Coordinates of N, CA, C and O in Angstrom, one line a residue:
X1 N 15.7 17.5 15.5 CA 16.2 18.0 17.5 C 14.6 18.0 17.9 O 14.2 19.4 17.4
X2 N 14.0 17.9 17.9 CA 13.7 17.9 18.9 C 13.9 18.9 20.4 O 14.8 18.5 20.9
X3 N 13.4 20.1 20.7 CA 12.7 20.4 21.7 C 12.8 20.3 23.0 O 12.1 19.5 23.1
X4 N 13.7 20.3 24.0 CA 14.1 19.4 25.0 C 12.7 20.8 26.6 O 13.2 21.6 25.9
X5 N 12.0 19.5 27.5 CA 11.0 20.5 28.4 C 12.0 22.1 28.9 O 12.6 21.8 29.5
X6 N 11.1 23.1 29.1 CA 11.8 24.0 30.1 C 11.4 23.9 31.0 O 9.8 23.8 31.7
X7 N 12.1 24.5 32.5 CA 11.4 24.3 33.8 C 10.4 25.7 33.3 O 10.5 26.6 32.2
X8 N 9.2 25.4 34.3 CA 8.5 26.3 34.2 C 8.2 27.2 34.0 O 7.7 28.6 33.3
X9 N 9.3 27.8 34.7 CA 9.7 30.3 35.6 C 10.4 30.4 34.0 O 10.0 31.3 33.7
X10 N 11.2 29.4 33.3 CA 11.4 29.7 32.4 C 10.6 29.8 31.2 O 10.5 30.6 29.8
X11 N 9.9 28.2 30.5 CA 8.5 29.0 30.0 C 8.1 29.9 29.8 O 7.8 31.0 29.2
X12 N 7.8 30.3 31.2 CA 6.9 31.9 31.5 C 7.4 32.9 30.6 O 7.3 34.1 30.3
X13 N 8.6 32.8 31.1 CA 10.0 33.8 30.8 C 9.5 33.9 29.2 O 9.7 35.5 28.4
X14 N 9.9 33.4 28.2 CA 10.0 32.9 27.1 C 8.5 33.3 26.5 O 8.7 33.8 25.3
X15 N 7.7 32.9 26.7 CA 6.4 32.6 26.4 C 5.2 34.7 27.1 O 5.0 35.1 25.7
X16 N 5.5 35.2 28.2 CA 4.9 36.1 27.9 C 4.8 37.4 26.9 O 4.3 38.1 27.4
X17 N 5.9 37.6 27.0 CA 6.2 38.8 25.7 C 5.6 38.9 24.5 O 5.4 39.5 24.3
X18 N 4.7 37.0 24.3 CA 4.3 37.0 22.9 C 2.7 37.1 23.1 O 1.5 36.7 21.7
X19 N 1.9 37.5 24.0 CA 0.9 37.4 24.7 C 0.9 38.9 25.1 O 1.0 39.0 25.5
X20 N -1.2 39.0 24.3 CA -1.4 40.2 24.6 C -2.6 40.3 25.6 O -3.4 39.5 25.2
X21 N -2.8 41.3 26.2 CA -3.8 41.8 26.5 C -5.5 42.5 26.1 O -4.5 43.2 25.5
X22 N -6.2 41.7 25.8 CA -7.0 42.9 24.7 C -8.2 43.1 26.0 O -9.5 43.0 26.5
X23 N -8.2 44.8 24.9 CA -9.1 45.8 25.3 C -10.0 46.0 24.4 O -9.6 47.0 23.8
X24 N -10.9 46.3 24.7 CA -12.3 45.9 24.0 C -13.6 46.6 23.8 O -14.1 46.6 25.0
X25 N -13.7 47.9 23.0 CA -15.0 48.9 23.0 C -15.9 48.0 22.1 O -15.8 48.8 20.4
X26 N -17.8 48.2 22.5 CA -18.4 48.2 21.6 C -19.0 49.0 21.8 O -19.4 49.6 23.0
X27 N -20.1 49.1 21.5 CA -21.2 49.9 21.5 C -21.9 49.6 22.9 O -23.1 50.6 23.8
X28 N -21.8 49.0 23.7 CA -22.9 48.4 25.4 C -21.9 47.6 26.1 O -22.4 47.8 27.0
X29 N -20.6 49.0 25.4 CA -19.5 48.6 26.9 C -18.8 47.8 26.2 O -17.9 48.1 25.6
X30 N -17.3 47.3 27.8 CA -16.2 47.3 26.9 C -16.1 45.5 27.8 O -17.2 44.8 28.1
X31 N -15.1 45.1 27.7 CA -14.5 43.5 27.2 C -13.3 43.5 27.6 O -12.4 44.6 27.2
X32 N -12.8 42.8 28.0 CA -11.2 42.5 28.0 C -11.3 40.6 27.3 O -11.5 40.1 27.9
X33 N -9.8 40.2 27.0 CA -9.9 38.9 27.1 C -8.1 38.9 26.6 O -7.7 39.5 26.7
X34 N -7.2 38.0 25.7 CA -6.3 37.8 25.2 C -6.7 37.7 24.3 O -6.9 37.2 23.5
X35 N -5.1 37.2 23.8 CA -4.3 36.8 22.5 C -3.1 36.3 22.6 O -2.1 36.4 23.5
X36 N -1.7 36.1 21.4 CA -0.2 35.6 21.4 C -0.4 36.6 19.6 O -1.2 36.6 18.8
X37 N 1.0 36.6 19.9 CA 1.4 36.9 18.3 C 2.5 35.2 18.3 O 2.6 34.8 18.1
X38 N 1.8 35.9 16.1 CA 2.4 34.6 15.7 C 3.1 35.2 14.4 O 3.5 33.9 14.0
X39 N 3.2 36.0 13.7 CA 3.7 36.4 13.0 C 4.8 37.7 13.6 O 4.1 38.6 14.3
X40 N 6.8 38.3 13.6 CA 7.0 39.4 13.8 C 6.3 41.2 13.7 O 6.8 41.6 14.1
X41 N 5.4 40.5 12.1 CA 4.9 41.9 11.5 C 3.9 42.5 12.9 O 2.9 43.4 12.1
X42 N 3.6 41.5 13.6 CA 2.6 41.9 13.9 C 1.3 41.5 13.7 O -0.6 41.4 13.7
X43 N 0.7 39.8 14.0 CA -0.5 39.4 13.8 C -0.7 38.6 15.3 O 0.1 38.5 15.4
X44 N -2.1 38.9 14.8 CA -2.1 38.8 16.5 C -3.3 37.3 16.7 O -3.9 37.7 16.0
X45 N -3.3 36.6 17.3 CA -4.2 35.3 17.4 C -5.4 35.3 18.7 O -4.9 36.1 19.7
X46 N -6.3 35.4 17.9 CA -7.8 35.5 20.0 C -8.8 34.5 19.6 O -8.6 34.1 18.7
X47 N -9.6 34.4 20.3 CA -10.9 33.9 20.0 C -11.7 35.3 19.5 O -12.0 36.3 19.3
X48 N -12.6 34.6 18.5 CA -13.8 35.4 17.8 C -14.5 36.4 18.7 O -15.0 37.6 19.0
X49 N -15.2 35.8 19.8 CA -16.0 36.7 21.0 C -15.0 37.8 21.7 O -16.0 37.9 22.2
X50 N -14.0 37.2 21.9 CA -13.5 38.6 22.2 C -13.0 39.9 21.2 O -13.9 40.7 22.0
X51 N -13.2 39.9 20.6 CA -13.5 41.1 19.5 C -14.8 41.1 18.8 O -15.6 42.4 17.6
X52 N -15.6 40.0 18.4 CA -16.9 40.4 18.2 C -17.4 41.8 18.6 O -17.7 42.1 19.4
X53 N -17.9 42.6 17.8 CA -18.8 43.6 18.1 C -18.2 44.6 18.4 O -18.6 46.0 18.8
X54 N -16.7 45.0 18.9 CA -15.8 45.8 18.5 C -16.2 47.0 18.1 O -15.9 46.6 16.8
X55 N -16.1 47.9 18.5 CA -15.4 49.3 17.9 C -13.9 50.2 17.2 O -13.8 50.6 17.5
X56 N -13.4 49.1 18.2 CA -12.5 49.8 18.9 C -11.8 48.8 19.6 O -12.2 48.1 20.3
X57 N -10.0 48.4 19.2 CA -9.8 47.1 20.6 C -8.2 48.2 20.9 O -7.9 48.6 19.7
X58 N -7.4 47.4 21.6 CA -6.4 47.8 21.8 C -5.3 46.6 22.9 O -6.2 46.0 23.3
X59 N -4.3 45.9 22.3 CA -3.6 45.1 23.2 C -2.8 46.0 23.9 O -1.4 46.6 23.6
X60 N -2.6 44.4 24.8 CA -1.2 45.4 25.9 C -0.9 43.8 26.1 O -1.0 42.7 26.6
X61 N 1.2 44.7 25.8 CA 2.2 43.1 26.2 C 2.5 43.7 27.8 O 2.5 44.7 28.7
X62 N 3.1 42.8 28.0 CA 4.0 42.0 29.2 C 4.2 43.2 30.2 O 4.7 43.9 31.2
X63 N 5.3 44.5 29.3 CA 6.0 45.2 29.3 C 5.2 46.5 29.1 O 5.7 47.7 29.4
X64 N 4.3 46.8 29.3 CA 3.9 47.4 29.1 C 3.1 48.7 28.2 O 1.9 49.4 28.2
X65 N 4.0 48.3 26.7 CA 3.5 48.5 25.8 C 2.7 48.7 25.1 O 1.5 47.1 25.2
X66 N 1.8 49.5 24.2 CA 0.3 49.6 23.6 C 0.5 49.3 22.8 O 1.6 50.0 21.9
X67 N -1.0 48.5 21.9 CA -0.7 49.3 20.4 C -2.1 49.1 20.0 O -3.0 47.9 20.5
X68 N -2.1 49.4 19.0 CA -3.8 49.2 18.5 C -4.1 48.5 17.5 O -3.8 47.8 16.8
X69 N -5.3 48.1 17.7 CA -6.0 46.9 16.7 C -5.8 47.7 15.5 O -7.2 48.5 15.6
X70 N -6.0 46.8 14.4 CA -6.6 47.9 13.0 C -7.5 47.1 11.8 O -7.7 47.7 11.1
X71 N -7.9 45.8 12.4 CA -8.8 45.1 11.1 C -8.1 43.6 12.2 O -7.5 43.0 12.2
X72 N -9.3 43.7 11.5 CA -9.2 41.7 11.3 C -8.5 41.7 9.4 O -8.7 41.4 8.8
X73 N -7.6 40.2 9.5 CA -7.7 39.6 9.0 C -8.1 37.7 8.2 O -7.8 37.5 7.2
X74 N -8.6 37.5 8.9 CA -10.1 36.9 9.3 C -10.3 36.7 10.5 O -9.8 36.6 11.4
X75 N -11.5 36.0 10.7 CA -12.5 35.6 11.4 C -12.9 34.2 11.0 O -13.6 34.0 10.2
X76 N -13.0 33.1 12.0 CA -13.6 32.4 12.2 C -14.9 31.7 13.1 O -14.6 31.6 14.5
X77 N -16.6 32.5 13.2 CA -17.4 32.5 14.2 C -17.4 31.5 14.9 O -17.4 30.2 15.9
X78 N -17.4 29.9 14.0 CA -18.0 28.4 14.2 C -16.2 28.1 15.6 O -17.5 27.5 16.4
X79 N -15.2 28.4 14.9 CA -14.5 28.0 15.8 C -13.6 28.7 16.2 O -13.1 28.5 17.7
X80 N -14.9 29.3 16.6 CA -14.0 31.5 17.6 C -12.8 31.5 17.1 O -11.8 31.6 18.0
X81 N -11.7 31.8 16.0 CA -10.2 32.2 16.3 C -11.1 33.2 14.9 O -11.9 33.6 15.0
X82 N -10.0 34.8 15.2 CA -9.9 35.1 15.0 C -8.2 36.4 14.2 O -8.0 36.0 15.2
X83 N -7.6 36.6 13.6 CA -6.5 36.5 13.4 C -6.7 38.1 13.0 O -7.5 38.9 12.5
X84 N -6.0 39.6 14.0 CA -5.7 40.6 14.2 C -4.3 41.1 13.7 O -3.4 40.1 13.5
X85 N -4.4 42.1 13.2 CA -3.5 43.1 12.7 C -3.3 44.3 14.1 O -4.1 44.8 13.6
X86 N -2.0 44.3 13.5 CA -2.3 45.5 14.9 C -0.6 46.3 14.4 O -0.1 46.0 12.8
X87 N -0.1 47.3 15.1 CA 0.8 47.9 14.5 C 1.8 47.3 13.9 O 2.4 46.3 15.2
X88 N 2.7 47.6 13.7 CA 3.6 47.3 12.7 C 5.0 47.1 14.1 O 6.1 45.9 14.1
X89 N 5.4 47.1 14.8 CA 6.4 47.1 15.8 C 7.6 46.9 15.7 O 7.8 48.7 14.7
X90 N 8.8 47.2 16.4 CA 10.0 47.3 16.9 C 10.4 46.3 15.4 O 10.3 46.2 14.8
X91 N 11.3 47.4 15.2 CA 12.3 46.8 13.9 C 12.9 45.4 13.7 O 12.1 44.7 12.9
X92 N 12.8 44.9 14.8 CA 12.9 43.1 15.1 C 12.1 42.4 15.5 O 12.1 41.1 14.7
X93 N 11.0 43.0 15.1 CA 9.2 42.6 14.9 C 9.1 42.2 16.5 O 9.4 42.2 17.3
X94 N 8.5 42.0 17.0 CA 7.4 40.8 18.3 C 7.8 39.6 18.1 O 8.3 39.4 17.4
X95 N 8.1 39.2 19.3 CA 8.1 38.0 20.0 C 6.7 37.3 19.6 O 6.1 38.0 19.2
X96 N 6.9 36.3 19.0 CA 6.3 34.8 19.0 C 6.0 33.9 19.4 O 7.4 33.4 20.0
X97 N 4.7 32.8 18.7 CA 5.0 31.5 19.9 C 4.7 30.8 18.4 O 4.1 31.0 17.3
X98 N 6.0 29.6 18.6 CA 5.9 29.1 17.4 C 4.3 28.1 17.8 O 4.2 27.5 18.3
X99 N 3.8 27.6 16.0 CA 2.7 26.2 15.9 C 2.8 25.8 15.0 O 4.2 25.9 14.1
X100 N 3.2 24.0 16.7 CA 3.8 22.9 16.0 C 2.9 22.1 14.5 O 1.5 23.1 14.2
X101 N 3.3 21.5 13.7 CA 2.5 21.0 12.9 C 1.4 19.7 13.5 O 0.7 18.5 13.3
X102 N 1.8 19.4 15.1 CA 0.5 17.9 15.4 C -0.3 18.9 16.1 O 0.4 19.2 17.2
X103 N -0.9 17.5 17.0 CA -1.4 18.4 17.7 C -0.9 17.5 18.7 O -0.3 16.2 19.1
X104 N -1.7 17.5 20.8 CA -0.8 17.1 21.8 C -1.6 15.9 22.3 O -2.4 15.6 21.6
X105 N -0.8 14.8 22.9 CA -0.9 14.0 23.2 C -1.9 14.1 24.6 O -1.6 14.7 25.3
X106 N -2.4 13.5 25.1 CA -3.2 12.9 26.0 C -2.4 13.3 27.3 O -1.7 12.0 27.0
X107 N -2.2 13.9 28.2 CA -1.0 13.6 29.6 C 0.1 14.9 29.7 O 0.9 14.9 30.1
X108 N 0.3 15.4 27.9 CA 0.9 15.9 28.2 C 0.5 16.8 28.8 O -0.5 18.3 28.9
X109 N 2.3 17.9 29.4 CA 1.8 18.9 30.4 C 1.6 20.1 29.8 O 2.6 20.3 28.6
X110 N 1.2 21.0 30.1 CA 0.9 22.5 29.2 C 0.7 23.7 30.1 O 0.3 23.2 31.2
X111 N 0.5 24.5 29.2 CA 0.2 25.8 29.8 C -0.9 26.7 29.1 O -0.5 27.2 28.7
X112 N -1.6 27.7 30.5 CA -2.5 28.3 29.8 C -2.8 29.5 30.2 O -1.8 30.5 31.6
X113 N -2.2 30.7 28.9 CA -1.4 31.9 29.4 C -2.5 33.2 29.6 O -4.0 33.1 28.3
X114 N -2.8 34.3 30.1 CA -3.6 34.7 29.5 C -4.3 36.5 30.7 O -3.4 36.4 32.0
X115 N -5.6 36.9 30.9 CA -5.7 37.8 31.5 C -7.6 36.9 32.4 O -8.3 38.0 32.1
X116 N -7.1 36.3 33.0 CA -8.5 35.5 33.9 C -9.2 36.3 35.2 O -8.4 37.8 35.6
X117 N -10.2 37.2 34.1 CA -11.2 38.3 35.3 C -9.9 39.7 35.4 O -10.0 40.1 36.4
X118 N -9.1 39.5 34.3 CA -9.0 40.7 34.0 C -7.8 41.1 34.9 O -6.4 42.1 34.9
X119 N -7.2 40.0 35.6 CA -5.7 39.6 35.8 C -4.3 39.5 35.0 O -4.8 38.1 35.1
X120 N -4.0 40.2 34.1 CA -3.2 40.6 33.4 C -2.0 39.4 33.6 O -1.8 39.5 34.7
X121 N -1.4 38.6 32.5 CA -0.2 38.0 32.4 C 0.0 37.0 33.3 O 0.8 37.0 34.5
X122 N -1.1 35.8 33.8 CA -1.6 35.3 34.3 C -0.9 34.3 33.3 O -1.5 33.3 32.5
X123 N -0.7 32.6 34.2 CA -0.4 31.4 34.1 C -0.9 30.7 34.8 O -0.5 29.9 35.8
X124 N -1.6 29.5 33.8 CA -1.4 28.5 34.8 C -1.3 26.9 34.0 O -1.5 26.8 33.2
X125 N -0.6 25.9 34.8 CA -0.2 24.8 34.4 C -0.9 24.0 34.6 O -1.9 23.6 35.2
X126 N -1.0 22.5 34.0 CA -2.0 21.7 33.7 C -2.0 20.5 32.8 O 0.1 20.6 32.9
X127 N -3.1 20.1 31.9 CA -2.5 18.9 31.1 C -3.1 18.5 30.0 O -4.3 19.4 30.8
X128 N -3.2 18.6 29.4 CA -4.2 18.0 28.4 C -5.1 16.5 29.0 O -4.6 15.4 29.2
X129 N -6.0 16.6 28.7 CA -7.0 15.4 30.0 C -7.4 14.6 28.5 O -8.1 13.5 28.7
X130 N -7.4 15.2 27.6 CA -8.2 14.8 26.6 C -8.3 15.3 24.8 O -8.3 17.0 24.7
X131 N -8.2 14.7 23.7 CA -7.8 15.8 23.1 C -9.6 15.2 21.5 O -9.9 14.1 21.8
X132 N -10.7 16.5 21.9 CA -11.7 16.1 21.0 C -12.5 16.4 19.6 O -12.2 17.7 19.9
X133 N -13.3 15.7 18.9 CA -14.3 16.1 18.3 C -15.2 16.8 18.8 O -15.9 16.6 20.0
X134 N -15.6 18.2 18.1 CA -16.7 18.8 18.6 C -17.9 18.8 18.8 O -18.8 19.1 19.4
X135 N -17.9 17.4 17.3 CA -19.6 16.7 18.5 C -19.4 15.9 20.0 O -20.7 15.5 20.0
X136 N -18.6 15.7 20.6 CA -18.1 15.2 21.4 C -19.1 16.2 23.3 O -19.4 16.0 24.0
X137 N -18.9 17.3 22.2 CA -18.8 18.5 23.9 C -20.7 18.8 23.1 O -21.1 19.8 23.8
X138 N -21.0 18.1 21.9 CA -22.3 18.8 22.0 C -23.1 18.8 23.6 O -24.2 20.1 23.1
X139 N -23.7 18.3 24.3 CA -24.4 18.2 25.3 C -24.2 19.4 26.5 O -24.3 20.1 27.5
X140 N -22.5 20.1 25.9 CA -22.5 21.2 26.7 C -22.5 23.1 26.3 O -22.4 23.2 26.9
X141 N -22.6 22.3 24.7 CA -22.4 23.6 24.1 C -23.2 23.1 22.7 O -23.5 22.4 22.6
X142 N -23.2 24.2 21.5 CA -24.2 24.3 20.9 C -22.9 23.4 20.1 O -21.8 22.9 20.9
X143 N -24.0 23.3 19.1 CA -22.9 22.3 18.3 C -21.2 22.8 17.9 O -21.6 24.1 17.1
X144 N -20.7 22.2 17.9 CA -18.8 22.4 17.9 C -18.6 22.5 16.9 O -17.9 20.9 17.1
X145 N -17.4 23.1 15.9 CA -16.4 22.0 14.8 C -15.2 22.0 14.6 O -14.8 22.8 16.2
X146 N -14.6 21.3 14.1 CA -13.4 21.5 14.6 C -12.6 20.1 15.9 O -13.6 19.4 16.4
X147 N -11.3 20.7 16.1 CA -10.5 19.4 17.6 C -10.5 20.5 18.1 O -10.1 21.4 18.3
X148 N -10.5 19.1 19.8 CA -10.6 20.6 20.9 C -10.5 19.7 22.4 O -10.2 18.6 22.0
X149 N -8.9 20.8 22.7 CA -8.1 20.4 23.8 C -8.6 20.1 25.6 O -8.8 21.6 25.7
X150 N -9.4 19.5 25.8 CA -9.5 19.6 26.8 C -8.4 19.4 28.0 O -7.7 19.2 27.8
X151 N -8.1 21.1 28.8 CA -6.9 20.5 29.8 C -7.8 20.8 31.5 O -9.2 21.5 31.0
X152 N -7.0 20.5 32.4 CA -7.3 21.3 33.6 C -6.5 21.7 33.8 O -6.7 23.1 35.2
X153 N -5.4 22.8 33.3 CA -5.2 23.8 33.0 C -6.6 25.2 33.3 O -7.0 24.9 32.5
X154 N -6.4 25.7 34.1 CA -7.1 26.0 35.4 C -7.5 27.6 33.3 O -6.5 28.5 32.6
X155 N -8.1 27.9 33.1 CA -9.3 29.0 32.1 C -10.7 29.8 33.1 O -11.5 29.1 32.9
X156 N -10.7 30.9 32.6 CA -11.3 32.0 33.5 C -11.8 33.1 32.5 O -11.1 33.3 31.2
X157 N -13.0 33.4 32.9 CA -13.4 34.6 31.0 C -12.2 35.2 31.7 O -11.6 36.0 32.8
X158 N -11.8 36.2 30.5 CA -10.7 36.8 30.6 C -8.8 36.1 30.4 O -8.2 36.6 28.8
X159 N -9.4 34.8 30.1 CA -8.2 34.0 29.4 C -8.4 34.1 27.8 O -7.8 32.7 27.2
X160 N -9.7 33.9 27.3 CA -10.0 33.6 25.5 C -9.0 34.6 25.1 O -9.2 35.5 25.2
X161 N -9.2 33.3 24.5 CA -7.7 34.4 23.0 C -6.0 33.4 23.2 O -5.7 34.2 23.0
X162 N -6.6 33.3 25.2 CA -4.6 33.2 25.0 C -4.6 32.4 24.7 O -5.2 31.0 23.9
X163 N -3.3 31.6 24.9 CA -1.9 30.8 24.2 C -2.4 29.7 25.3 O -2.2 29.9 26.6
X164 N -3.2 28.3 24.5 CA -2.5 26.9 25.8 C -1.0 26.2 24.8 O -0.3 25.8 23.7
X165 N 0.6 26.3 25.7 CA 1.3 25.7 24.8 C 2.2 24.5 26.0 O 1.1 24.3 26.8
X166 N 3.1 23.9 24.9 CA 3.2 22.6 25.9 C 4.4 23.3 26.5 O 4.8 24.5 27.0
X167 N 5.2 22.6 26.8 CA 6.6 22.8 27.8 C 7.9 22.9 27.2 O 8.5 23.3 27.2
X168 N 7.8 23.0 25.6 CA 9.1 23.0 25.0 C 8.5 25.1 24.4 O 9.5 26.2 23.7
X169 N 7.1 25.6 24.8 CA 6.5 26.6 24.0 C 6.6 26.8 23.2 O 6.7 28.4 22.7
X170 N 5.6 26.0 22.6 CA 4.7 26.2 21.0 C 3.2 25.9 21.6 O 3.0 25.5 22.3
X171 N 2.9 26.6 20.7 CA 1.1 26.5 21.2 C 0.2 25.6 20.0 O 0.8 24.7 19.3
X172 N -0.3 24.7 21.0 CA -0.9 23.5 21.8 C -2.1 23.7 21.2 O -2.8 23.3 20.0
X173 N -3.0 25.1 21.2 CA -4.3 25.3 21.3 C -4.7 27.2 21.6 O -3.9 27.6 22.1
X174 N -5.7 27.2 21.6 CA -6.0 28.7 22.0 C -7.3 28.8 22.8 O -8.9 28.0 22.9
X175 N -7.1 28.5 24.4 CA -8.4 29.0 25.1 C -9.4 29.7 25.4 O -9.8 31.3 24.3
X176 N -10.5 28.9 25.6 CA -12.0 29.1 24.7 C -12.6 29.1 25.9 O -13.7 30.7 25.6
X177 N -12.2 28.4 26.4 CA -14.4 28.5 27.2 C -14.2 27.0 28.7 O -13.4 26.4 28.2
X178 N -15.3 27.2 29.1 CA -15.6 26.4 30.3 C -16.8 26.2 30.5 O -17.8 27.1 29.8
X179 N -17.0 24.5 29.6 CA -18.5 24.3 29.8 C -18.8 23.0 31.2 O -17.9 22.1 31.2
X180 N -19.5 23.6 31.5 CA -19.7 23.3 33.4 C -18.3 23.0 33.9 O -17.9 22.0 34.2
X181 N -17.6 23.4 33.7 CA -16.6 23.1 34.5 C -15.4 22.8 33.9 O -14.2 22.6 34.8
X182 N -15.1 22.2 33.2 CA -14.1 21.9 32.2 C -13.6 22.4 30.9 O -14.6 23.9 30.5
X183 N -12.3 23.0 31.0 CA -11.7 23.6 30.8 C -11.2 23.2 28.8 O -11.5 22.5 29.2
X184 N -11.6 24.0 28.0 CA -11.4 23.6 26.7 C -10.8 24.6 25.8 O -11.3 26.0 26.1
X185 N -10.1 24.3 25.1 CA -9.3 25.4 24.2 C -9.9 24.5 22.2 O -9.8 23.3 22.4
X186 N -9.8 25.3 21.1 CA -9.6 25.3 20.3 C -8.2 24.8 20.2 O -7.4 25.7 19.9
X187 N -8.7 23.1 19.3 CA -7.1 22.9 18.2 C -6.6 22.7 17.5 O -6.1 23.0 16.7
X188 N -8.2 23.3 16.6 CA -7.8 23.1 15.1 C -6.8 24.8 14.7 O -8.1 26.5 15.0
X189 N -6.3 25.8 14.1 CA -5.7 26.5 14.3 C -5.7 27.3 12.8 O -5.1 28.3 12.4
X190 N -6.4 26.5 11.5 CA -6.6 27.5 10.8 C -7.7 26.7 10.1 O -7.9 25.8 10.0

């Protein structure tokens, strides 16, 4: 049975506990990005560029709790995806964002979560403007493999790695970048 769309405030309350701010230290300085929990045991997904070059990283949850990043379980620089391992967490496990087995439809309402310009735990609403193959974006960036979700939901630096979810609270894509003012998120999650 399909899950009913949630009113936006209810959706934010459902999704936000699984969203994390990622503070990164590198040999060149510090950075901030976003991520989200996909396994209750402490598995976080973000963008590769958020964590690349990190010598230390910490995630912060919306309730203020922090967890150290212990390492990566997988990285794909071409698709800009990284899977991180954090502290085990509470006995009941971390809240998660479910991953559906389908791509979104053009026109579907979505919400982007993250830390735009360091403003933690922000949400912005929009729609799926298009579902594109990476070669369609070649004029904006280097050749990008995979499927990319173009959205009207605001994505700014710091939103990178945060979830783009549908109104049922399911993951649609990973907020990745803005190309000439067009927000795109990677839709290939594996």
